[in-house]
Amino acid sequence: MRQLQGMDSAFVALEQRNAPMHIGSILIYDPATAPGGFVRFKDILGFIEARMGLSRTIRQRLVKVPFDIDYPYWIEDPDFDLEYHVRHVALPKPGDRRQLCIQAARVFSRPLDLTRPPWEFTVVEGLDNVEGIPKGCFAFVSKVHHAAIDGMSGIDLMEALHSLTPDVAPPDVKDDWEAEDIPNPLGLLARGWFNAVTNPVRQLGVVAQAVPGVYRAAKGILNKDFDLDDTISAPRSRFNDVISPNRVVEGRTFPLEDIKALRALSPGCKINDVFLAIVGGSMRKYLESKDDLPKTALTAMAPISVRSENEKNDMGNQVSAMIAPLGTHIADPAERIAYIHERTTKSKAMTDAIGARQMTEMSKVSPALFLALGAQLYSRLGLSSYVKPVFNTVVTNVPGPPIPIYSSGAQLVSMHGLLCLTDGLGLGHVVQSYVGQATVTFTACRKMMPDPEFYGQCIEESFEELKAALAAKPKKKPKAKAKAGKVSAKKGKSAPKAKPKKATAKSKKSVTKKAGKKKPAAKSAGKKSSGKRKAKK
């Protein structure tokens, strides 16, 4: 039995009917690489069952402390049933991209059962007309509660359920898993009371560790190294209100090399800055079409993983965050990406000054009771409609494997990340990379964005505008020609500067005149020297 951390507990407390706190993905597989060229549902069940020992997440469920006076606990579920967690549906004809997105949105809108391990996989067959995807593919629509994983530990779960070759044998790992009894509520209450009494001591220790970071941040603000306005405020938009329980999902895929090339638009630009510029341009286009574009820049919260190497397989969240302006008030894409790069550099400097890891540690000592009550009040009173937002959307970068991976023998050909939403946050983006591809996928409240296909088009147009700006950027004149001339002269090849040496006598006179009238001096010198020669004789 292990207790959740502060941030993990916050995701449990924020769980509402209209705001389920799970994250996930749409994973598309080509069964052509599997034995026999096809994959049955029972093959998928057998593959997952054989690899359950590689992940701690799969068979653990939550147990809440009575009255929420302390953080919940993870226990090994005594009633675990794999077939409950892995479902099976098929798309009707024609089985296109739009149908897949609608099905994924419906699956993603339903909350998880928190009395069971908080994850579900829905196998979706019938993908026969998805552009860019081979006919006969199938998909996984995955859902995992955010209390169980963050982006990096989600990658570890992906590794557990995938292999590097299509014909891999079951892992040679002893599965010594044992179920646990559900703990007595009275025992949890007594333990929670003890933790509540001793929590102030832990808080003092964390505060003491945070003092150096706070000092560095304050010093940076006074020296104007950081831009505090971008860090603590954002304009209100249509996506910062109470959300509905219904979701829409869509996205676009781009060549990863094109994304990397766009960094040349601003010296020192990072790939994250490029993705932020794409999102900023798409949000500008969408809101401008609705006559709802704020005059000041919208901002995004960008999660930062602080997970250490020895925490690689741990459940829960080890993340901090920084606030990144999206430059939505700038029409020119090249100017927008330069603006984003400048501001994100300052924002990251402030996060580094405070200490991203320290920010995460502070969340672990938040009083559980007040955390739960605050989350409930925020949702039930609809405070997101009145409180000024700190950020307008989320843009999280989840790196995928650079080589092909397989599940049940089928090759993964495409991956798109999905995000949880909450009141005040009606739009979130996940950017991912996988084998030369880069995807930008969004999850949105259907009430706030009834036209997801149009926003997907806005993402594509924003990317194309950045490419056009790169193509129109003046290229630096190469200095190689001048160097080549010098080298050829050294090698004795004919060069423009060497031609006067072969000129006529008339041109020789002009050259000597330019050289400081050395020829007359030479004549007088010649007369004197001839006189001397005669004297010597």
Coordinates of C-alpha atoms in Angstrom, one line a residue:
M1 CA 0.0 0.0 0.0
R2 CA 1.5 3.3 -1.1
Q3 CA 0.1 6.8 -0.5
L4 CA -0.4 9.3 -3.3
Q5 CA 1.5 12.6 -3.5
G6 CA 0.0 16.0 -3.3
M7 CA -0.3 16.6 -7.1
D8 CA -1.7 13.1 -7.7
S9 CA -4.3 13.7 -4.9
A10 CA -5.3 17.0 -6.5
F11 CA -6.2 15.2 -9.7
V12 CA -8.4 12.8 -7.7
A13 CA -10.0 15.8 -5.9
L14 CA -10.7 17.6 -9.2
E15 CA -12.5 14.6 -10.6
Q16 CA -16.1 15.7 -11.6
R17 CA -18.8 14.3 -13.9
N18 CA -18.1 17.1 -16.4
A19 CA -14.3 16.9 -15.9
P20 CA -12.9 13.4 -15.6
M21 CA -9.2 13.5 -14.8
H22 CA -7.8 10.9 -17.2
I23 CA -5.3 11.3 -20.0
G24 CA -4.7 9.0 -22.9
S25 CA -4.0 8.5 -26.6
I26 CA -5.2 7.2 -30.0
L27 CA -2.7 4.6 -31.1
I28 CA -3.1 3.2 -34.6
Y29 CA -1.6 -0.2 -35.6
D30 CA -1.0 -2.0 -38.9
P31 CA -1.6 -5.8 -38.4
A32 CA 0.2 -6.6 -41.7
T33 CA 3.4 -7.2 -39.6
A34 CA 1.7 -9.7 -37.2
P35 CA 1.9 -13.5 -37.8
G36 CA -0.7 -14.3 -40.5
G37 CA -1.2 -10.6 -41.2
F38 CA -4.1 -10.1 -38.8
V39 CA -4.6 -9.7 -35.0
R40 CA -7.6 -11.1 -33.1
F41 CA -9.0 -9.5 -29.9
K42 CA -8.0 -12.5 -27.9
D43 CA -4.4 -12.0 -29.2
I44 CA -4.4 -8.5 -27.7
L45 CA -5.8 -9.8 -24.4
G46 CA -3.1 -12.5 -24.3
F47 CA -0.3 -10.1 -25.2
I48 CA -1.3 -7.6 -22.4
E49 CA -1.8 -10.4 -19.8
A50 CA 1.7 -11.7 -20.5
R51 CA 3.3 -8.3 -19.9
M52 CA 1.4 -7.1 -16.9
G53 CA 4.3 -7.7 -14.6
L54 CA 6.3 -5.0 -16.4
S55 CA 4.0 -2.2 -15.1
R56 CA 2.9 -1.2 -11.6
T57 CA 0.0 0.8 -12.9
I58 CA -2.1 -2.0 -14.4
R59 CA -3.4 -3.7 -11.3
Q60 CA -3.4 -1.0 -8.7
R61 CA -6.6 0.8 -7.6
L62 CA -7.4 3.8 -5.3
V63 CA -8.6 3.7 -1.8
K64 CA -9.8 7.0 -0.3
V65 CA -9.4 8.1 3.3
P66 CA -12.8 8.9 5.0
F67 CA -13.8 12.5 4.9
D68 CA -10.7 13.2 2.6
I69 CA -8.6 14.2 5.6
D70 CA -5.5 12.6 4.0
Y71 CA -4.3 11.6 0.6
P72 CA -5.7 8.4 -1.0
Y73 CA -3.7 5.2 -1.2
W74 CA -2.8 2.7 -4.0
I75 CA -3.4 -1.0 -3.3
E76 CA -3.2 -4.1 -5.5
D77 CA -6.7 -4.7 -6.6
P78 CA -8.1 -8.0 -5.2
D79 CA -10.9 -8.1 -7.8
F80 CA -8.8 -7.3 -10.9
D81 CA -10.4 -8.4 -14.2
L82 CA -8.4 -7.7 -17.4
E83 CA -11.4 -8.1 -19.7
Y84 CA -13.2 -5.3 -17.9
H85 CA -10.4 -2.9 -18.8
V86 CA -10.0 -3.9 -22.4
R87 CA -13.1 -3.2 -24.6
H88 CA -13.8 -3.9 -28.3
V89 CA -15.8 -1.9 -30.8
A90 CA -15.8 -1.4 -34.6
L91 CA -16.5 1.6 -36.8
P92 CA -19.3 1.4 -39.3
K93 CA -18.4 1.9 -43.0
P94 CA -16.7 3.9 -44.4
G95 CA -14.4 3.8 -41.3
D96 CA -12.8 7.2 -41.9
R97 CA -10.8 9.7 -39.7
R98 CA -13.8 11.7 -38.7
Q99 CA -15.6 8.6 -37.4
L100 CA -12.5 7.5 -35.4
C101 CA -12.3 11.0 -33.8
I102 CA -16.0 10.9 -32.9
Q103 CA -15.6 7.4 -31.4
A104 CA -12.5 8.4 -29.4
A105 CA -14.2 11.6 -28.1
R106 CA -17.2 9.5 -26.9
V107 CA -14.9 7.0 -25.1
F108 CA -12.8 9.8 -23.6
S109 CA -15.9 11.7 -22.3
R110 CA -16.9 8.8 -19.9
P111 CA -15.3 8.9 -16.4
L112 CA -13.3 5.9 -15.2
D113 CA -14.5 3.7 -12.4
L114 CA -12.2 4.7 -9.5
T115 CA -13.2 1.6 -7.5
R116 CA -11.1 -0.4 -10.1
P117 CA -7.6 0.2 -11.5
P118 CA -8.1 3.6 -13.2
W119 CA -7.4 2.7 -16.9
E120 CA -9.2 1.4 -20.0
F121 CA -8.2 0.4 -23.5
T122 CA -10.8 0.4 -26.2
V123 CA -9.8 -1.6 -29.3
V124 CA -11.4 0.1 -32.4
E125 CA -11.5 -1.9 -35.6
G126 CA -12.7 -1.0 -39.1
L127 CA -10.2 1.8 -40.0
D128 CA -10.5 1.2 -43.7
N129 CA -10.6 4.8 -45.0
V130 CA -8.3 6.9 -42.8
E131 CA -6.0 9.0 -44.9
G132 CA -2.3 8.1 -44.6
I133 CA -3.1 4.8 -42.8
P134 CA -3.1 1.4 -44.5
K135 CA -6.5 -0.2 -44.9
G136 CA -7.5 -2.8 -42.2
C137 CA -5.7 -1.0 -39.3
F138 CA -7.1 -1.0 -35.8
A139 CA -6.7 1.5 -33.0
F140 CA -6.3 1.7 -29.2
V141 CA -8.2 4.5 -27.5
S142 CA -6.4 4.5 -24.1
K143 CA -7.5 6.2 -20.8
V144 CA -5.4 6.3 -17.7
H145 CA -6.2 8.5 -14.7
H146 CA -3.8 11.4 -14.3
A147 CA -3.3 10.5 -10.7
A148 CA -1.5 7.3 -11.9
I149 CA 0.8 8.7 -14.6
D150 CA 2.3 11.8 -16.1
G151 CA 3.7 12.1 -19.6
M152 CA 7.0 10.4 -18.8
S153 CA 5.6 7.5 -16.7
G154 CA 3.0 7.1 -19.5
I155 CA 5.9 6.3 -21.8
D156 CA 7.0 3.6 -19.4
L157 CA 3.5 2.1 -19.6
M158 CA 3.8 2.2 -23.4
E159 CA 7.1 0.4 -23.2
A160 CA 5.5 -2.3 -21.0
L161 CA 2.7 -2.9 -23.6
H162 CA 5.0 -2.9 -26.7
S163 CA 7.9 -4.7 -28.1
L164 CA 10.8 -3.8 -30.5
T165 CA 10.0 -6.6 -32.9
P166 CA 6.7 -8.1 -34.2
D167 CA 7.5 -11.7 -33.2
V168 CA 8.8 -11.2 -29.7
A169 CA 8.3 -14.0 -27.1
P170 CA 6.6 -13.3 -23.8
P171 CA 9.0 -11.5 -21.4
D172 CA 11.1 -13.7 -19.2
V173 CA 10.1 -11.9 -16.0
K174 CA 8.6 -13.6 -13.0
D175 CA 5.3 -12.1 -12.2
D176 CA 5.1 -12.3 -8.4
W177 CA 2.1 -10.0 -8.1
E178 CA -0.1 -10.5 -5.0
A179 CA -3.5 -8.9 -4.3
E180 CA -4.0 -6.8 -1.2
D181 CA -7.0 -6.6 1.1
I182 CA -8.9 -3.3 1.1
P183 CA -7.8 -1.5 4.2
N184 CA -10.1 -0.8 7.2
P185 CA -11.6 2.7 7.0
L186 CA -11.0 3.2 10.7
G187 CA -7.3 2.4 10.3
L188 CA -7.1 4.9 7.4
L189 CA -8.8 7.5 9.5
A190 CA -6.4 7.1 12.4
R191 CA -3.4 7.2 10.0
G192 CA -4.8 10.3 8.3
W193 CA -5.2 12.0 11.6
F194 CA -1.6 11.3 12.5
N195 CA -0.4 12.6 9.1
A196 CA -2.5 15.8 9.5
V197 CA -0.9 16.5 12.9
T198 CA 2.7 16.0 11.7
N199 CA 2.2 17.7 8.3
P200 CA 3.1 21.2 9.6
V201 CA 6.6 19.9 10.4
R202 CA 7.0 18.6 6.9
Q203 CA 5.8 21.9 5.5
L204 CA 8.4 23.8 7.5
G205 CA 11.1 21.6 6.0
V206 CA 9.9 22.2 2.4
V207 CA 9.5 25.9 3.0
A208 CA 13.1 26.1 4.3
Q209 CA 14.4 24.3 1.2
A210 CA 12.3 26.7 -1.0
V211 CA 13.9 29.9 0.4
P212 CA 16.9 30.0 -1.9
G213 CA 14.7 29.6 -4.9
V214 CA 12.3 32.3 -3.8
Y215 CA 15.3 34.6 -3.3
R216 CA 16.7 33.9 -6.8
A217 CA 13.3 34.6 -8.3
A218 CA 12.8 37.8 -6.4
K219 CA 16.3 39.0 -7.4
G220 CA 15.6 38.2 -11.0
I221 CA 12.3 40.1 -10.9
L222 CA 14.1 43.2 -9.5
N223 CA 16.8 42.9 -12.1
K224 CA 14.1 42.5 -14.8
D225 CA 15.5 39.2 -15.9
F226 CA 12.0 37.8 -15.8
D227 CA 8.7 39.1 -17.2
L228 CA 6.2 38.7 -14.3
D229 CA 3.2 39.9 -16.3
D230 CA 3.4 36.9 -18.7
T231 CA 3.8 34.5 -15.7
I232 CA 0.8 35.5 -13.6
S233 CA -1.9 36.7 -16.0
A234 CA -3.7 35.9 -19.2
P235 CA -6.6 37.4 -21.1
R236 CA -10.0 35.7 -20.8
S237 CA -11.1 33.6 -23.8
R238 CA -14.0 31.4 -24.7
F239 CA -12.0 28.4 -23.4
N240 CA -11.8 29.7 -19.8
D241 CA -15.2 28.9 -18.5
V242 CA -17.3 26.1 -17.0
I243 CA -17.0 23.1 -19.4
S244 CA -19.5 20.5 -20.5
P245 CA -19.0 16.7 -20.0
N246 CA -18.7 16.2 -23.8
R247 CA -15.4 16.2 -25.7
V248 CA -14.1 16.6 -29.3
V249 CA -10.7 15.4 -30.5
E250 CA -8.7 16.1 -33.7
G251 CA -5.2 16.7 -34.8
R252 CA -2.7 16.9 -37.6
T253 CA 0.6 15.1 -38.5
F254 CA 3.7 16.8 -39.9
P255 CA 7.2 15.6 -40.9
L256 CA 9.5 16.0 -37.9
E257 CA 12.3 17.3 -40.2
D258 CA 10.0 20.2 -41.2
I259 CA 9.4 21.0 -37.5
K260 CA 13.1 21.0 -36.8
A261 CA 13.8 23.2 -39.9
L262 CA 11.4 25.9 -38.6
R263 CA 13.8 26.6 -35.7
A264 CA 15.8 28.7 -38.2
L265 CA 13.1 31.4 -38.0
S266 CA 14.6 32.6 -34.7
P267 CA 18.2 32.1 -33.6
G268 CA 18.4 29.6 -30.7
C269 CA 14.8 28.5 -31.1
K270 CA 13.8 25.2 -29.6
I271 CA 11.4 22.6 -31.0
N272 CA 9.0 23.4 -28.2
D273 CA 8.9 27.1 -29.4
V274 CA 8.0 25.8 -32.9
F275 CA 5.0 23.9 -31.5
L276 CA 3.9 26.8 -29.4
A277 CA 4.1 29.0 -32.5
I278 CA 1.9 26.5 -34.4
V279 CA -0.6 26.4 -31.6
G280 CA -0.5 30.2 -31.2
G281 CA -1.2 30.7 -34.9
S282 CA -4.1 28.2 -34.9
M283 CA -5.8 29.7 -31.9
R284 CA -5.4 33.2 -33.5
K285 CA -7.1 31.9 -36.7
Y286 CA -9.9 30.2 -34.8
L287 CA -10.7 33.0 -32.4
E288 CA -10.4 35.6 -35.1
S289 CA -13.0 33.7 -37.2
K290 CA -15.4 33.9 -34.2
D291 CA -14.6 37.6 -33.7
D292 CA -13.4 36.6 -30.2
L293 CA -9.6 37.2 -30.3
P294 CA -8.2 39.1 -27.3
K295 CA -5.9 42.0 -27.9
T296 CA -3.2 40.7 -25.7
A297 CA -1.3 37.4 -26.1
L298 CA -3.0 34.1 -25.0
T299 CA -0.8 31.9 -22.8
A300 CA -0.2 28.2 -22.4
M301 CA 0.9 26.1 -19.5
A302 CA 3.8 23.9 -20.5
P303 CA 4.4 21.0 -18.2
I304 CA 8.1 20.2 -17.3
S305 CA 9.1 16.7 -16.1
V306 CA 11.3 16.6 -13.1
R307 CA 11.3 12.8 -12.9
S308 CA 14.7 11.4 -12.0
E309 CA 16.2 8.3 -13.5
N310 CA 15.5 6.2 -10.3
E311 CA 11.8 7.3 -10.5
K312 CA 11.4 6.1 -14.0
N313 CA 8.9 3.3 -13.2
D314 CA 7.1 5.1 -10.4
M315 CA 3.4 5.9 -10.6
G316 CA 2.1 9.4 -10.1
N317 CA 3.2 12.8 -11.3
Q318 CA 6.7 14.4 -11.1
V319 CA 6.0 17.5 -13.1
S320 CA 6.4 21.3 -12.7
A321 CA 5.2 23.9 -15.2
M322 CA 6.1 27.2 -16.9
I323 CA 3.8 29.7 -18.5
A324 CA 4.5 30.4 -22.2
P325 CA 2.9 33.3 -24.2
L326 CA 1.6 32.2 -27.6
G327 CA 1.9 35.5 -29.5
T328 CA -1.7 35.4 -30.7
H329 CA -1.7 39.2 -31.0
I330 CA 1.0 39.0 -33.7
A331 CA -0.2 38.3 -37.3
D332 CA 3.3 37.7 -38.8
P333 CA 4.4 34.1 -38.1
A334 CA 8.1 34.9 -38.1
E335 CA 7.6 37.7 -35.6
R336 CA 5.4 35.4 -33.5
I337 CA 7.9 32.7 -33.2
A338 CA 10.7 35.2 -32.3
Y339 CA 8.4 36.7 -29.6
I340 CA 7.6 33.2 -28.2
H341 CA 11.3 32.2 -28.1
E342 CA 12.2 35.4 -26.2
R343 CA 9.4 35.1 -23.7
T344 CA 9.8 31.3 -23.1
T345 CA 13.5 31.8 -22.4
K346 CA 12.6 34.3 -19.6
S347 CA 9.8 32.1 -18.3
K348 CA 12.1 29.0 -18.2
A349 CA 14.8 31.1 -16.4
M350 CA 12.3 32.0 -13.7
T351 CA 11.2 28.3 -13.3
D352 CA 14.9 27.3 -13.1
A353 CA 15.5 30.1 -10.5
I354 CA 12.7 28.9 -8.2
G355 CA 13.6 25.2 -8.9
A356 CA 11.1 23.1 -10.9
R357 CA 11.7 20.1 -8.5
Q358 CA 11.1 22.3 -5.5
M359 CA 7.8 23.4 -6.8
T360 CA 6.8 19.8 -7.1
E361 CA 7.9 19.0 -3.6
M362 CA 5.8 21.9 -2.2
S363 CA 2.7 20.3 -3.7
K364 CA 3.3 17.2 -1.7
V365 CA 2.7 18.8 1.7
S366 CA -0.6 20.6 0.8
P367 CA -3.3 19.8 3.4
A368 CA -5.4 17.1 1.9
L369 CA -8.7 18.2 3.4
F370 CA -8.4 21.8 2.2
L371 CA -7.2 20.6 -1.2
A372 CA -10.3 18.5 -1.6
L373 CA -12.7 21.2 -0.3
G374 CA -11.1 23.8 -2.5
A375 CA -11.4 21.7 -5.6
Q376 CA -15.0 20.9 -4.9
L377 CA -15.9 24.5 -4.2
Y378 CA -14.1 25.7 -7.4
S379 CA -16.2 23.4 -9.5
R380 CA -19.6 23.6 -7.8
L381 CA -19.6 27.4 -7.5
G382 CA -18.4 27.8 -11.1
L383 CA -15.6 30.1 -10.0
S384 CA -13.8 29.6 -13.4
S385 CA -16.4 32.0 -14.8
Y386 CA -15.3 34.8 -12.5
V387 CA -11.6 34.2 -11.7
K388 CA -9.1 35.6 -14.1
P389 CA -7.2 32.7 -15.8
V390 CA -3.5 32.2 -15.3
F391 CA -3.2 30.5 -18.7
N392 CA -5.6 29.8 -21.6
T393 CA -4.6 26.4 -22.8
V394 CA -2.1 23.6 -22.2
V395 CA 0.6 22.5 -24.6
T396 CA 2.5 19.4 -23.4
N397 CA 5.3 17.7 -25.3
V398 CA 5.4 13.9 -24.9
P399 CA 8.4 12.4 -26.9
G400 CA 7.7 9.1 -28.5
P401 CA 10.1 6.4 -29.6
P402 CA 12.3 7.1 -32.6
I403 CA 12.1 3.6 -33.9
P404 CA 9.0 1.4 -34.8
I405 CA 7.4 -0.5 -31.9
Y406 CA 4.8 -3.3 -32.0
S407 CA 1.9 -4.6 -30.0
S408 CA 0.6 -8.1 -30.5
G409 CA 2.8 -8.2 -33.6
A410 CA 1.1 -5.1 -35.2
Q411 CA 3.3 -2.1 -35.9
L412 CA 2.4 1.2 -34.4
V413 CA 2.0 3.6 -37.3
S414 CA 0.5 6.7 -35.6
M415 CA 0.1 8.1 -32.1
H416 CA -2.0 11.1 -30.9
G417 CA -2.1 12.2 -27.3
L418 CA -5.3 13.2 -25.4
L419 CA -5.7 15.5 -22.4
C420 CA -8.0 15.9 -19.4
L421 CA -9.9 19.2 -19.1
T422 CA -11.3 21.0 -16.2
D423 CA -13.4 24.1 -15.5
G424 CA -11.5 27.1 -16.7
L425 CA -9.6 24.9 -19.2
G426 CA -11.6 23.9 -22.2
L427 CA -8.8 23.3 -24.7
G428 CA -5.6 21.3 -24.4
H429 CA -2.9 20.2 -26.9
V430 CA -0.5 17.3 -26.9
V431 CA 2.5 17.3 -29.3
Q432 CA 4.3 14.0 -29.9
S433 CA 7.1 12.6 -32.1
Y434 CA 7.3 9.1 -33.4
V435 CA 9.6 7.7 -36.2
G436 CA 10.0 10.9 -38.2
Q437 CA 6.5 12.2 -37.5
A438 CA 5.3 15.0 -35.3
T439 CA 1.6 15.3 -34.3
V440 CA -0.4 18.1 -32.8
T441 CA -3.6 16.7 -31.3
F442 CA -6.1 18.6 -29.2
T443 CA -8.9 17.8 -26.8
A444 CA -11.7 20.4 -26.4
C445 CA -15.0 20.9 -24.7
R446 CA -17.7 20.3 -27.4
K447 CA -19.7 23.2 -26.2
M448 CA -16.8 25.6 -26.6
M449 CA -15.6 24.1 -29.9
P450 CA -18.4 22.6 -31.9
D451 CA -16.3 22.5 -35.1
P452 CA -13.1 20.6 -34.4
E453 CA -12.5 19.9 -38.1
F454 CA -12.1 23.6 -38.6
Y455 CA -9.7 24.0 -35.7
G456 CA -7.7 21.1 -37.2
Q457 CA -7.5 23.0 -40.4
C458 CA -6.3 26.1 -38.5
I459 CA -3.4 24.0 -37.1
E460 CA -2.5 22.9 -40.6
E461 CA -2.6 26.5 -42.0
S462 CA -0.6 27.8 -39.1
F463 CA 2.1 25.3 -39.9
E464 CA 2.1 26.2 -43.6
E465 CA 2.4 29.9 -42.8
L466 CA 5.5 29.2 -40.8
K467 CA 7.0 27.2 -43.7
A468 CA 6.2 30.0 -46.1
A469 CA 7.9 32.5 -43.7
L470 CA 11.0 30.3 -43.6
A471 CA 11.1 30.0 -47.4
A472 CA 10.8 33.8 -47.7
K473 CA 13.5 34.5 -45.2
P474 CA 16.5 36.1 -46.8
K475 CA 19.4 33.7 -46.9
K476 CA 22.9 34.8 -45.8
K477 CA 25.3 35.5 -48.7
P478 CA 27.9 32.7 -48.7
K479 CA 31.5 33.8 -48.1
A480 CA 32.8 30.8 -49.9
K481 CA 33.4 32.6 -53.2
A482 CA 35.9 35.1 -51.8
K483 CA 37.7 32.3 -50.0
A484 CA 37.7 30.3 -53.1
G485 CA 39.4 33.1 -55.1
K486 CA 42.2 33.3 -52.6
V487 CA 42.7 29.6 -52.6
S488 CA 42.8 29.4 -56.4
A489 CA 45.4 32.3 -56.5
K490 CA 47.6 30.4 -54.0
K491 CA 47.3 27.3 -56.1
G492 CA 48.5 29.2 -59.2
K493 CA 45.2 29.1 -61.0
S494 CA 44.1 32.1 -63.1
A495 CA 42.2 34.6 -60.9
P496 CA 40.9 38.2 -61.6
K497 CA 43.6 39.8 -59.4
A498 CA 46.4 38.0 -61.3
K499 CA 45.5 39.3 -64.8
P500 CA 47.4 42.7 -64.5
K501 CA 50.7 40.8 -64.4
K502 CA 50.2 39.8 -68.0
A503 CA 49.1 43.3 -69.1
T504 CA 50.8 45.5 -71.8
A505 CA 53.6 48.0 -71.2
K506 CA 51.1 50.8 -71.1
S507 CA 49.2 49.1 -68.3
K508 CA 52.4 48.5 -66.5
K509 CA 53.1 52.2 -66.4
S510 CA 49.7 52.8 -64.8
V511 CA 50.3 50.1 -62.3
T512 CA 53.6 51.7 -61.3
K513 CA 52.1 55.1 -60.9
K514 CA 49.5 53.6 -58.5
A515 CA 52.2 51.9 -56.6
G516 CA 53.6 55.3 -55.5
K517 CA 55.7 56.4 -58.6
K518 CA 58.3 53.8 -57.9
K519 CA 59.5 53.7 -61.5
P520 CA 61.1 57.2 -61.5
A521 CA 62.8 56.4 -58.2
A522 CA 64.2 53.3 -59.9
K523 CA 65.6 55.3 -62.8
S524 CA 67.5 57.7 -60.5
A525 CA 68.6 54.8 -58.5
G526 CA 69.8 53.1 -61.6
K527 CA 72.0 56.2 -62.5
K528 CA 73.6 56.2 -59.2
S529 CA 74.2 52.6 -59.2
S530 CA 75.9 52.7 -62.6
G531 CA 78.2 55.4 -61.4
K532 CA 79.2 53.3 -58.5
R533 CA 79.9 50.4 -60.7
K534 CA 82.3 52.5 -62.8
A535 CA 84.0 53.7 -59.7
K536 CA 84.6 50.2 -58.5
K537 CA 86.1 49.3 -61.8

